[in-house]
Amino acid sequence: MRLRIYRKVWHDRLQDLLAVARGYCNHCPRTDEAGGGYRHWRCAYRRGHRGMHRYRNYVWDAQGRVEYSPVDHLPPSQPNERHGVLARGELRAARRRARDKRRRTV
């Protein structure tokens, strides 16, 4: 179990390094309640861009405050997709919900 989580964490770190090496901004928004972003969001624009950072339909400023800002055309493609790696408590809760759901259907 832990091995799978560590593998995803290292995969995400490798994706971050590759994105920076390819010249992407890769900035991450704040993930606390004041920011409102998610830990797997990364800016898909090239490094040195002006203005807000963007992950699909969401933008954030340098302080990491997130706003919804839809685009008319397709969202910018993401250079590297990341896993939303769950923390131990989140993973336990997800397993518990799945187990309870299976018991109810049987």
PDB file of N, CA and C in Angstrom:
ATOM      1  N   MET A   1       0.816  -1.194   0.000  1.00  0.00           N
ATOM      2  CA  MET A   1       0.000   0.000   0.000  1.00  0.00           C
ATOM      3  C   MET A   1       0.856   1.252   0.000  1.00  0.00           C
ATOM      4  N   ARG A   2       1.775   1.303   0.951  1.00  0.00           N
ATOM      5  CA  ARG A   2       2.646   2.472   1.024  1.00  0.00           C
ATOM      6  C   ARG A   2       3.488   2.606  -0.224  1.00  0.00           C
ATOM      7  N   LEU A   3       3.885   1.463  -0.788  1.00  0.00           N
ATOM      8  CA  LEU A   3       4.700   1.495  -1.990  1.00  0.00           C
ATOM      9  C   LEU A   3       3.961   2.182  -3.130  1.00  0.00           C
ATOM     10  N   ARG A   4       2.665   1.917  -3.248  1.00  0.00           N
ATOM     11  CA  ARG A   4       1.880   2.529  -4.316  1.00  0.00           C
ATOM     12  C   ARG A   4       1.784   4.040  -4.115  1.00  0.00           C
ATOM     13  N   ILE A   5       1.591   4.480  -2.881  1.00  0.00           N
ATOM     14  CA  ILE A   5       1.525   5.913  -2.609  1.00  0.00           C
ATOM     15  C   ILE A   5       2.862   6.567  -2.916  1.00  0.00           C
ATOM     16  N   TYR A   6       3.946   5.951  -2.452  1.00  0.00           N
ATOM     17  CA  TYR A   6       5.276   6.502  -2.724  1.00  0.00           C
ATOM     18  C   TYR A   6       5.552   6.556  -4.222  1.00  0.00           C
ATOM     19  N   ARG A   7       5.105   5.529  -4.947  1.00  0.00           N
ATOM     20  CA  ARG A   7       5.313   5.509  -6.393  1.00  0.00           C
ATOM     21  C   ARG A   7       4.604   6.680  -7.048  1.00  0.00           C
ATOM     22  N   LYS A   8       3.376   6.968  -6.615  1.00  0.00           N
ATOM     23  CA  LYS A   8       2.643   8.101  -7.175  1.00  0.00           C
ATOM     24  C   LYS A   8       3.302   9.424  -6.802  1.00  0.00           C
ATOM     25  N   VAL A   9       3.780   9.524  -5.576  1.00  0.00           N
ATOM     26  CA  VAL A   9       4.454  10.747  -5.148  1.00  0.00           C
ATOM     27  C   VAL A   9       5.697  10.979  -5.996  1.00  0.00           C
ATOM     28  N   TRP A  10       6.506   9.937  -6.194  1.00  0.00           N
ATOM     29  CA  TRP A  10       7.709  10.087  -7.003  1.00  0.00           C
ATOM     30  C   TRP A  10       7.367  10.352  -8.457  1.00  0.00           C
ATOM     31  N   HIS A  11       6.290   9.757  -8.960  1.00  0.00           N
ATOM     32  CA  HIS A  11       5.847  10.045 -10.326  1.00  0.00           C
ATOM     33  C   HIS A  11       5.491  11.518 -10.464  1.00  0.00           C
ATOM     34  N   ASP A  12       4.766  12.062  -9.483  1.00  0.00           N
ATOM     35  CA  ASP A  12       4.394  13.473  -9.522  1.00  0.00           C
ATOM     36  C   ASP A  12       5.621  14.376  -9.460  1.00  0.00           C
ATOM     37  N   ARG A  13       6.586  14.015  -8.636  1.00  0.00           N
ATOM     38  CA  ARG A  13       7.810  14.819  -8.563  1.00  0.00           C
ATOM     39  C   ARG A  13       8.572  14.777  -9.873  1.00  0.00           C
ATOM     40  N   LEU A  14       8.634  13.614 -10.506  1.00  0.00           N
ATOM     41  CA  LEU A  14       9.283  13.500 -11.798  1.00  0.00           C
ATOM     42  C   LEU A  14       8.558  14.347 -12.840  1.00  0.00           C
ATOM     43  N   GLN A  15       7.214  14.318 -12.818  1.00  0.00           N
ATOM     44  CA  GLN A  15       6.451  15.136 -13.760  1.00  0.00           C
ATOM     45  C   GLN A  15       6.721  16.619 -13.546  1.00  0.00           C
ATOM     46  N   ASP A  16       6.862  17.046 -12.283  1.00  0.00           N
ATOM     47  CA  ASP A  16       7.205  18.440 -11.996  1.00  0.00           C
ATOM     48  C   ASP A  16       8.555  18.804 -12.595  1.00  0.00           C
ATOM     49  N   LEU A  17       9.547  17.945 -12.391  1.00  0.00           N
ATOM     50  CA  LEU A  17      10.879  18.211 -12.931  1.00  0.00           C
ATOM     51  C   LEU A  17      10.864  18.273 -14.454  1.00  0.00           C
ATOM     52  N   LEU A  18      10.130  17.354 -15.082  1.00  0.00           N
ATOM     53  CA  LEU A  18      10.046  17.355 -16.543  1.00  0.00           C
ATOM     54  C   LEU A  18       9.353  18.610 -17.068  1.00  0.00           C
ATOM     55  N   ALA A  19       8.306  19.041 -16.386  1.00  0.00           N
ATOM     56  CA  ALA A  19       7.594  20.241 -16.824  1.00  0.00           C
ATOM     57  C   ALA A  19       8.497  21.468 -16.732  1.00  0.00           C
ATOM     58  N   VAL A  20       9.240  21.575 -15.660  1.00  0.00           N
ATOM     59  CA  VAL A  20      10.164  22.713 -15.519  1.00  0.00           C
ATOM     60  C   VAL A  20      11.263  22.616 -16.568  1.00  0.00           C
ATOM     61  N   ALA A  21      11.775  21.418 -16.818  1.00  0.00           N
ATOM     62  CA  ALA A  21      12.819  21.249 -17.827  1.00  0.00           C
ATOM     63  C   ALA A  21      12.310  21.585 -19.222  1.00  0.00           C
ATOM     64  N   ARG A  22      11.022  21.372 -19.484  1.00  0.00           N
ATOM     65  CA  ARG A  22      10.432  21.686 -20.787  1.00  0.00           C
ATOM     66  C   ARG A  22      10.038  23.152 -20.911  1.00  0.00           C
ATOM     67  N   GLY A  23      10.211  23.910 -19.824  1.00  0.00           N
ATOM     68  CA  GLY A  23       9.963  25.339 -19.904  1.00  0.00           C
ATOM     69  C   GLY A  23       8.580  25.789 -19.464  1.00  0.00           C
ATOM     70  N   TYR A  24       7.853  24.952 -18.719  1.00  0.00           N
ATOM     71  CA  TYR A  24       6.535  25.344 -18.233  1.00  0.00           C
ATOM     72  C   TYR A  24       6.653  26.040 -16.883  1.00  0.00           C
ATOM     73  N   CYS A  25       5.669  26.867 -16.569  1.00  0.00           N
ATOM     74  CA  CYS A  25       5.652  27.621 -15.315  1.00  0.00           C
ATOM     75  C   CYS A  25       5.569  26.679 -14.115  1.00  0.00           C
ATOM     76  N   ASN A  26       4.592  25.774 -14.133  1.00  0.00           N
ATOM     77  CA  ASN A  26       4.434  24.728 -13.107  1.00  0.00           C
ATOM     78  C   ASN A  26       4.144  25.272 -11.715  1.00  0.00           C
ATOM     79  N   HIS A  27       3.621  26.482 -11.612  1.00  0.00           N
ATOM     80  CA  HIS A  27       3.289  27.079 -10.322  1.00  0.00           C
ATOM     81  C   HIS A  27       2.061  26.379  -9.750  1.00  0.00           C
ATOM     82  N   CYS A  28       2.008  26.211  -8.432  1.00  0.00           N
ATOM     83  CA  CYS A  28       0.905  25.533  -7.758  1.00  0.00           C
ATOM     84  C   CYS A  28       0.136  26.536  -6.899  1.00  0.00           C
ATOM     85  N   PRO A  29      -1.207  26.503  -6.899  1.00  0.00           N
ATOM     86  CA  PRO A  29      -1.960  27.420  -6.041  1.00  0.00           C
ATOM     87  C   PRO A  29      -1.925  26.984  -4.586  1.00  0.00           C
ATOM     88  N   ARG A  30      -2.384  27.863  -3.706  1.00  0.00           N
ATOM     89  CA  ARG A  30      -2.501  27.494  -2.299  1.00  0.00           C
ATOM     90  C   ARG A  30      -3.584  26.441  -2.159  1.00  0.00           C
ATOM     91  N   THR A  31      -3.352  25.487  -1.302  1.00  0.00           N
ATOM     92  CA  THR A  31      -4.325  24.407  -1.139  1.00  0.00           C
ATOM     93  C   THR A  31      -5.109  24.517   0.156  1.00  0.00           C
ATOM     94  N   ASP A  32      -4.885  25.571   0.932  1.00  0.00           N
ATOM     95  CA  ASP A  32      -5.660  25.740   2.159  1.00  0.00           C
ATOM     96  C   ASP A  32      -6.996  26.408   1.823  1.00  0.00           C
ATOM     97  N   GLU A  33      -7.807  26.658   2.812  1.00  0.00           N
ATOM     98  CA  GLU A  33      -9.127  27.245   2.574  1.00  0.00           C
ATOM     99  C   GLU A  33      -9.049  28.651   1.990  1.00  0.00           C
ATOM    100  N   ALA A  34      -7.999  29.396   2.314  1.00  0.00           N
ATOM    101  CA  ALA A  34      -7.864  30.747   1.787  1.00  0.00           C
ATOM    102  C   ALA A  34      -7.573  30.737   0.293  1.00  0.00           C
ATOM    103  N   GLY A  35      -6.868  29.714  -0.181  1.00  0.00           N
ATOM    104  CA  GLY A  35      -6.524  29.642  -1.596  1.00  0.00           C
ATOM    105  C   GLY A  35      -7.616  28.990  -2.413  1.00  0.00           C
ATOM    106  N   GLY A  36      -7.992  27.788  -2.030  1.00  0.00           N
ATOM    107  CA  GLY A  36      -9.083  27.086  -2.700  1.00  0.00           C
ATOM    108  C   GLY A  36      -8.662  26.180  -3.830  1.00  0.00           C
ATOM    109  N   GLY A  37      -7.371  25.983  -4.048  1.00  0.00           N
ATOM    110  CA  GLY A  37      -6.929  25.115  -5.132  1.00  0.00           C
ATOM    111  C   GLY A  37      -6.718  23.687  -4.674  1.00  0.00           C
ATOM    112  N   TYR A  38      -6.241  22.864  -5.595  1.00  0.00           N
ATOM    113  CA  TYR A  38      -5.927  21.472  -5.304  1.00  0.00           C
ATOM    114  C   TYR A  38      -4.441  21.234  -5.498  1.00  0.00           C
ATOM    115  N   ARG A  39      -3.896  20.251  -4.801  1.00  0.00           N
ATOM    116  CA  ARG A  39      -2.449  20.053  -4.823  1.00  0.00           C
ATOM    117  C   ARG A  39      -1.938  19.524  -6.158  1.00  0.00           C
ATOM    118  N   HIS A  40      -2.784  18.953  -7.006  1.00  0.00           N
ATOM    119  CA  HIS A  40      -2.307  18.446  -8.287  1.00  0.00           C
ATOM    120  C   HIS A  40      -2.400  19.483  -9.406  1.00  0.00           C
ATOM    121  N   TRP A  41      -2.952  20.677  -9.138  1.00  0.00           N
ATOM    122  CA  TRP A  41      -3.014  21.720 -10.155  1.00  0.00           C
ATOM    123  C   TRP A  41      -1.645  22.324 -10.368  1.00  0.00           C
ATOM    124  N   ARG A  42      -1.265  22.514 -11.622  1.00  0.00           N
ATOM    125  CA  ARG A  42      -0.032  23.189 -11.984  1.00  0.00           C
ATOM    126  C   ARG A  42      -0.332  24.113 -13.161  1.00  0.00           C
ATOM    127  N   CYS A  43       0.347  25.237 -13.198  1.00  0.00           N
ATOM    128  CA  CYS A  43       0.146  26.197 -14.285  1.00  0.00           C
ATOM    129  C   CYS A  43       0.661  25.592 -15.590  1.00  0.00           C
ATOM    130  N   ALA A  44      -0.156  25.681 -16.646  1.00  0.00           N
ATOM    131  CA  ALA A  44       0.186  25.068 -17.926  1.00  0.00           C
ATOM    132  C   ALA A  44       0.837  26.047 -18.889  1.00  0.00           C
ATOM    133  N   TYR A  45       1.001  27.298 -18.481  1.00  0.00           N
ATOM    134  CA  TYR A  45       1.637  28.271 -19.359  1.00  0.00           C
ATOM    135  C   TYR A  45       3.151  28.116 -19.323  1.00  0.00           C
ATOM    136  N   ARG A  46       3.793  28.736 -20.300  1.00  0.00           N
ATOM    137  CA  ARG A  46       5.252  28.712 -20.347  1.00  0.00           C
ATOM    138  C   ARG A  46       5.832  29.596 -19.251  1.00  0.00           C
ATOM    139  N   ARG A  47       7.027  29.261 -18.813  1.00  0.00           N
ATOM    140  CA  ARG A  47       7.710  30.023 -17.772  1.00  0.00           C
ATOM    141  C   ARG A  47       7.898  31.468 -18.219  1.00  0.00           C
ATOM    142  N   GLY A  48       7.730  32.400 -17.286  1.00  0.00           N
ATOM    143  CA  GLY A  48       7.908  33.813 -17.575  1.00  0.00           C
ATOM    144  C   GLY A  48       6.677  34.490 -18.165  1.00  0.00           C
ATOM    145  N   HIS A  49       5.525  33.818 -18.163  1.00  0.00           N
ATOM    146  CA  HIS A  49       4.317  34.419 -18.713  1.00  0.00           C
ATOM    147  C   HIS A  49       3.860  35.577 -17.826  1.00  0.00           C
ATOM    148  N   ARG A  50       3.070  36.452 -18.378  1.00  0.00           N
ATOM    149  CA  ARG A  50       2.522  37.571 -17.609  1.00  0.00           C
ATOM    150  C   ARG A  50       1.103  37.243 -17.190  1.00  0.00           C
ATOM    151  N   GLY A  51       0.698  37.786 -16.059  1.00  0.00           N
ATOM    152  CA  GLY A  51      -0.678  37.618 -15.610  1.00  0.00           C
ATOM    153  C   GLY A  51      -0.881  36.403 -14.728  1.00  0.00           C
ATOM    154  N   MET A  52      -2.126  35.972 -14.693  1.00  0.00           N
ATOM    155  CA  MET A  52      -2.550  34.899 -13.800  1.00  0.00           C
ATOM    156  C   MET A  52      -2.042  33.533 -14.287  1.00  0.00           C
ATOM    157  N   HIS A  53      -1.884  32.624 -13.334  1.00  0.00           N
ATOM    158  CA  HIS A  53      -1.564  31.236 -13.647  1.00  0.00           C
ATOM    159  C   HIS A  53      -2.869  30.527 -13.977  1.00  0.00           C
ATOM    160  N   ARG A  54      -2.826  29.493 -14.817  1.00  0.00           N
ATOM    161  CA  ARG A  54      -4.062  28.816 -15.238  1.00  0.00           C
ATOM    162  C   ARG A  54      -3.891  27.310 -15.223  1.00  0.00           C
ATOM    163  N   TYR A  55      -4.929  26.647 -14.672  1.00  0.00           N
ATOM    164  CA  TYR A  55      -5.107  25.200 -14.800  1.00  0.00           C
ATOM    165  C   TYR A  55      -6.513  25.001 -15.339  1.00  0.00           C
ATOM    166  N   ARG A  56      -6.622  24.684 -16.607  1.00  0.00           N
ATOM    167  CA  ARG A  56      -7.906  24.520 -17.295  1.00  0.00           C
ATOM    168  C   ARG A  56      -8.808  25.732 -17.089  1.00  0.00           C
ATOM    169  N   ASN A  57      -9.918  25.621 -16.373  1.00  0.00           N
ATOM    170  CA  ASN A  57     -10.834  26.758 -16.206  1.00  0.00           C
ATOM    171  C   ASN A  57     -10.623  27.538 -14.918  1.00  0.00           C
ATOM    172  N   TYR A  58      -9.535  27.325 -14.254  1.00  0.00           N
ATOM    173  CA  TYR A  58      -9.259  28.026 -12.999  1.00  0.00           C
ATOM    174  C   TYR A  58      -7.976  28.834 -13.114  1.00  0.00           C
ATOM    175  N   VAL A  59      -8.000  30.032 -12.548  1.00  0.00           N
ATOM    176  CA  VAL A  59      -6.816  30.894 -12.536  1.00  0.00           C
ATOM    177  C   VAL A  59      -6.496  31.281 -11.104  1.00  0.00           C
ATOM    178  N   TRP A  60      -5.234  31.623 -10.849  1.00  0.00           N
ATOM    179  CA  TRP A  60      -4.839  32.105  -9.528  1.00  0.00           C
ATOM    180  C   TRP A  60      -3.714  33.110  -9.683  1.00  0.00           C
ATOM    181  N   ASP A  61      -3.622  33.991  -8.701  1.00  0.00           N
ATOM    182  CA  ASP A  61      -2.601  35.028  -8.711  1.00  0.00           C
ATOM    183  C   ASP A  61      -1.334  34.526  -8.015  1.00  0.00           C
ATOM    184  N   ALA A  62      -0.365  35.422  -7.852  1.00  0.00           N
ATOM    185  CA  ALA A  62       0.922  35.039  -7.248  1.00  0.00           C
ATOM    186  C   ALA A  62       0.761  34.580  -5.799  1.00  0.00           C
ATOM    187  N   GLN A  63      -0.280  35.059  -5.111  1.00  0.00           N
ATOM    188  CA  GLN A  63      -0.519  34.634  -3.731  1.00  0.00           C
ATOM    189  C   GLN A  63      -1.251  33.299  -3.664  1.00  0.00           C
ATOM    190  N   GLY A  64      -1.742  32.796  -4.788  1.00  0.00           N
ATOM    191  CA  GLY A  64      -2.377  31.485  -4.825  1.00  0.00           C
ATOM    192  C   GLY A  64      -3.880  31.489  -4.627  1.00  0.00           C
ATOM    193  N   ARG A  65      -4.523  32.660  -4.674  1.00  0.00           N
ATOM    194  CA  ARG A  65      -5.988  32.715  -4.521  1.00  0.00           C
ATOM    195  C   ARG A  65      -6.643  32.313  -5.843  1.00  0.00           C
ATOM    196  N   VAL A  66      -7.511  31.315  -5.792  1.00  0.00           N
ATOM    197  CA  VAL A  66      -8.079  30.699  -6.989  1.00  0.00           C
ATOM    198  C   VAL A  66      -9.425  31.321  -7.333  1.00  0.00           C
ATOM    199  N   GLU A  67      -9.670  31.487  -8.649  1.00  0.00           N
ATOM    200  CA  GLU A  67     -10.957  31.950  -9.161  1.00  0.00           C
ATOM    201  C   GLU A  67     -11.344  31.093 -10.357  1.00  0.00           C
ATOM    202  N   TYR A  68     -12.644  30.922 -10.546  1.00  0.00           N
ATOM    203  CA  TYR A  68     -13.146  30.206 -11.723  1.00  0.00           C
ATOM    204  C   TYR A  68     -13.234  31.190 -12.871  1.00  0.00           C
ATOM    205  N   SER A  69     -12.606  30.870 -13.983  1.00  0.00           N
ATOM    206  CA  SER A  69     -12.601  31.759 -15.140  1.00  0.00           C
ATOM    207  C   SER A  69     -12.662  30.903 -16.402  1.00  0.00           C
ATOM    208  N   PRO A  70     -13.879  30.547 -16.865  1.00  0.00           N
ATOM    209  CA  PRO A  70     -13.986  29.658 -18.025  1.00  0.00           C
ATOM    210  C   PRO A  70     -13.462  30.325 -19.294  1.00  0.00           C
ATOM    211  N   VAL A  71     -12.996  29.511 -20.200  1.00  0.00           N
ATOM    212  CA  VAL A  71     -12.524  29.987 -21.495  1.00  0.00           C
ATOM    213  C   VAL A  71     -13.501  29.530 -22.563  1.00  0.00           C
ATOM    214  N   ASP A  72     -13.595  30.304 -23.650  1.00  0.00           N
ATOM    215  CA  ASP A  72     -14.533  29.962 -24.721  1.00  0.00           C
ATOM    216  C   ASP A  72     -14.056  28.763 -25.535  1.00  0.00           C
ATOM    217  N   HIS A  73     -12.763  28.695 -25.756  1.00  0.00           N
ATOM    218  CA  HIS A  73     -12.210  27.580 -26.519  1.00  0.00           C
ATOM    219  C   HIS A  73     -11.799  26.470 -25.548  1.00  0.00           C
ATOM    220  N   LEU A  74     -11.176  25.455 -26.074  1.00  0.00           N
ATOM    221  CA  LEU A  74     -10.733  24.358 -25.208  1.00  0.00           C
ATOM    222  C   LEU A  74      -9.706  24.865 -24.207  1.00  0.00           C
ATOM    223  N   PRO A  75      -9.718  24.332 -23.001  1.00  0.00           N
ATOM    224  CA  PRO A  75      -8.728  24.745 -22.001  1.00  0.00           C
ATOM    225  C   PRO A  75      -7.317  24.422 -22.481  1.00  0.00           C
ATOM    226  N   PRO A  76      -6.320  25.140 -21.980  1.00  0.00           N
ATOM    227  CA  PRO A  76      -4.952  24.824 -22.400  1.00  0.00           C
ATOM    228  C   PRO A  76      -4.587  23.411 -21.981  1.00  0.00           C
ATOM    229  N   SER A  77      -3.881  22.737 -22.862  1.00  0.00           N
ATOM    230  CA  SER A  77      -3.493  21.371 -22.523  1.00  0.00           C
ATOM    231  C   SER A  77      -2.489  21.408 -21.386  1.00  0.00           C
ATOM    232  N   GLN A  78      -2.540  20.408 -20.562  1.00  0.00           N
ATOM    233  CA  GLN A  78      -1.640  20.343 -19.419  1.00  0.00           C
ATOM    234  C   GLN A  78      -0.371  19.611 -19.848  1.00  0.00           C
ATOM    235  N   PRO A  79       0.786  20.142 -19.511  1.00  0.00           N
ATOM    236  CA  PRO A  79       2.024  19.491 -19.944  1.00  0.00           C
ATOM    237  C   PRO A  79       2.210  18.114 -19.326  1.00  0.00           C
ATOM    238  N   ASN A  80       1.806  17.955 -18.080  1.00  0.00           N
ATOM    239  CA  ASN A  80       1.967  16.677 -17.386  1.00  0.00           C
ATOM    240  C   ASN A  80       0.789  16.480 -16.450  1.00  0.00           C
ATOM    241  N   GLU A  81       0.075  15.393 -16.659  1.00  0.00           N
ATOM    242  CA  GLU A  81      -1.024  15.095 -15.753  1.00  0.00           C
ATOM    243  C   GLU A  81      -0.467  14.493 -14.475  1.00  0.00           C
ATOM    244  N   ARG A  82      -1.068  14.836 -13.373  1.00  0.00           N
ATOM    245  CA  ARG A  82      -0.591  14.396 -12.069  1.00  0.00           C
ATOM    246  C   ARG A  82      -1.657  13.582 -11.366  1.00  0.00           C
ATOM    247  N   HIS A  83      -1.226  12.792 -10.410  1.00  0.00           N
ATOM    248  CA  HIS A  83      -2.145  12.034  -9.571  1.00  0.00           C
ATOM    249  C   HIS A  83      -2.618  12.923  -8.433  1.00  0.00           C
ATOM    250  N   GLY A  84      -3.846  12.800  -8.056  1.00  0.00           N
ATOM    251  CA  GLY A  84      -4.305  13.422  -6.830  1.00  0.00           C
ATOM    252  C   GLY A  84      -4.071  12.432  -5.705  1.00  0.00           C
ATOM    253  N   VAL A  85      -2.844  12.326  -5.246  1.00  0.00           N
ATOM    254  CA  VAL A  85      -2.482  11.318  -4.239  1.00  0.00           C
ATOM    255  C   VAL A  85      -3.222  11.621  -2.945  1.00  0.00           C
ATOM    256  N   LEU A  86      -3.905  10.624  -2.435  1.00  0.00           N
ATOM    257  CA  LEU A  86      -4.667  10.789  -1.207  1.00  0.00           C
ATOM    258  C   LEU A  86      -3.773  10.611   0.014  1.00  0.00           C
ATOM    259  N   ALA A  87      -4.064  11.347   1.036  1.00  0.00           N
ATOM    260  CA  ALA A  87      -3.388  11.145   2.311  1.00  0.00           C
ATOM    261  C   ALA A  87      -3.922   9.856   2.938  1.00  0.00           C
ATOM    262  N   ARG A  88      -3.259   9.386   3.976  1.00  0.00           N
ATOM    263  CA  ARG A  88      -3.673   8.119   4.597  1.00  0.00           C
ATOM    264  C   ARG A  88      -5.115   8.142   5.073  1.00  0.00           C
ATOM    265  N   GLY A  89      -5.517   9.215   5.742  1.00  0.00           N
ATOM    266  CA  GLY A  89      -6.890   9.302   6.239  1.00  0.00           C
ATOM    267  C   GLY A  89      -7.895   9.335   5.107  1.00  0.00           C
ATOM    268  N   GLU A  90      -7.577  10.077   4.030  1.00  0.00           N
ATOM    269  CA  GLU A  90      -8.471  10.128   2.876  1.00  0.00           C
ATOM    270  C   GLU A  90      -8.580   8.759   2.217  1.00  0.00           C
ATOM    271  N   LEU A  91      -7.455   8.068   2.132  1.00  0.00           N
ATOM    272  CA  LEU A  91      -7.441   6.744   1.522  1.00  0.00           C
ATOM    273  C   LEU A  91      -8.254   5.754   2.347  1.00  0.00           C
ATOM    274  N   ARG A  92      -8.098   5.789   3.671  1.00  0.00           N
ATOM    275  CA  ARG A  92      -8.894   4.918   4.548  1.00  0.00           C
ATOM    276  C   ARG A  92     -10.378   5.181   4.383  1.00  0.00           C
ATOM    277  N   ALA A  93     -10.755   6.455   4.345  1.00  0.00           N
ATOM    278  CA  ALA A  93     -12.174   6.802   4.197  1.00  0.00           C
ATOM    279  C   ALA A  93     -12.715   6.335   2.850  1.00  0.00           C
ATOM    280  N   ALA A  94     -11.931   6.478   1.789  1.00  0.00           N
ATOM    281  CA  ALA A  94     -12.370   6.037   0.460  1.00  0.00           C
ATOM    282  C   ALA A  94     -12.549   4.522   0.430  1.00  0.00           C
ATOM    283  N   ARG A  95     -11.627   3.798   1.055  1.00  0.00           N
ATOM    284  CA  ARG A  95     -11.762   2.335   1.115  1.00  0.00           C
ATOM    285  C   ARG A  95     -12.984   1.925   1.924  1.00  0.00           C
ATOM    286  N   ARG A  96     -13.215   2.631   3.018  1.00  0.00           N
ATOM    287  CA  ARG A  96     -14.375   2.324   3.858  1.00  0.00           C
ATOM    288  C   ARG A  96     -15.672   2.540   3.072  1.00  0.00           C
ATOM    289  N   ARG A  97     -15.762   3.658   2.337  1.00  0.00           N
ATOM    290  CA  ARG A  97     -16.956   3.922   1.523  1.00  0.00           C
ATOM    291  C   ARG A  97     -17.149   2.849   0.461  1.00  0.00           C
ATOM    292  N   ALA A  98     -16.055   2.447  -0.206  1.00  0.00           N
ATOM    293  CA  ALA A  98     -16.146   1.412  -1.238  1.00  0.00           C
ATOM    294  C   ALA A  98     -16.577   0.081  -0.637  1.00  0.00           C
ATOM    295  N   ARG A  99     -16.027  -0.259   0.529  1.00  0.00           N
ATOM    296  CA  ARG A  99     -16.384  -1.517   1.193  1.00  0.00           C
ATOM    297  C   ARG A  99     -17.854  -1.499   1.594  1.00  0.00           C
ATOM    298  N   ASP A 100     -18.330  -0.377   2.147  1.00  0.00           N
ATOM    299  CA  ASP A 100     -19.736  -0.281   2.541  1.00  0.00           C
ATOM    300  C   ASP A 100     -20.658  -0.353   1.319  1.00  0.00           C
ATOM    301  N   LYS A 101     -20.231   0.239   0.231  1.00  0.00           N
ATOM    302  CA  LYS A 101     -21.037   0.208  -0.992  1.00  0.00           C
ATOM    303  C   LYS A 101     -21.138  -1.210  -1.519  1.00  0.00           C
ATOM    304  N   ARG A 102     -20.023  -1.961  -1.491  1.00  0.00           N
ATOM    305  CA  ARG A 102     -20.058  -3.357  -1.939  1.00  0.00           C
ATOM    306  C   ARG A 102     -20.954  -4.197  -1.057  1.00  0.00           C
ATOM    307  N   ARG A 103     -20.935  -3.959   0.231  1.00  0.00           N
ATOM    308  CA  ARG A 103     -21.787  -4.728   1.159  1.00  0.00           C
ATOM    309  C   ARG A 103     -23.256  -4.452   0.915  1.00  0.00           C
ATOM    310  N   ARG A 104     -23.575  -3.211   0.584  1.00  0.00           N
ATOM    311  CA  ARG A 104     -24.991  -2.864   0.338  1.00  0.00           C
ATOM    312  C   ARG A 104     -25.517  -3.488  -0.944  1.00  0.00           C
ATOM    313  N   THR A 105     -24.647  -3.687  -1.948  1.00  0.00           N
ATOM    314  CA  THR A 105     -25.110  -4.218  -3.224  1.00  0.00           C
ATOM    315  C   THR A 105     -25.171  -5.742  -3.221  1.00  0.00           C
ATOM    316  N   VAL A 106     -24.492  -6.378  -2.273  1.00  0.00           N
ATOM    317  CA  VAL A 106     -24.473  -7.851  -2.240  1.00  0.00           C
ATOM    318  C   VAL A 106     -25.628  -8.409  -1.500  1.00  0.00           C
TER     319      VAL A 106
END
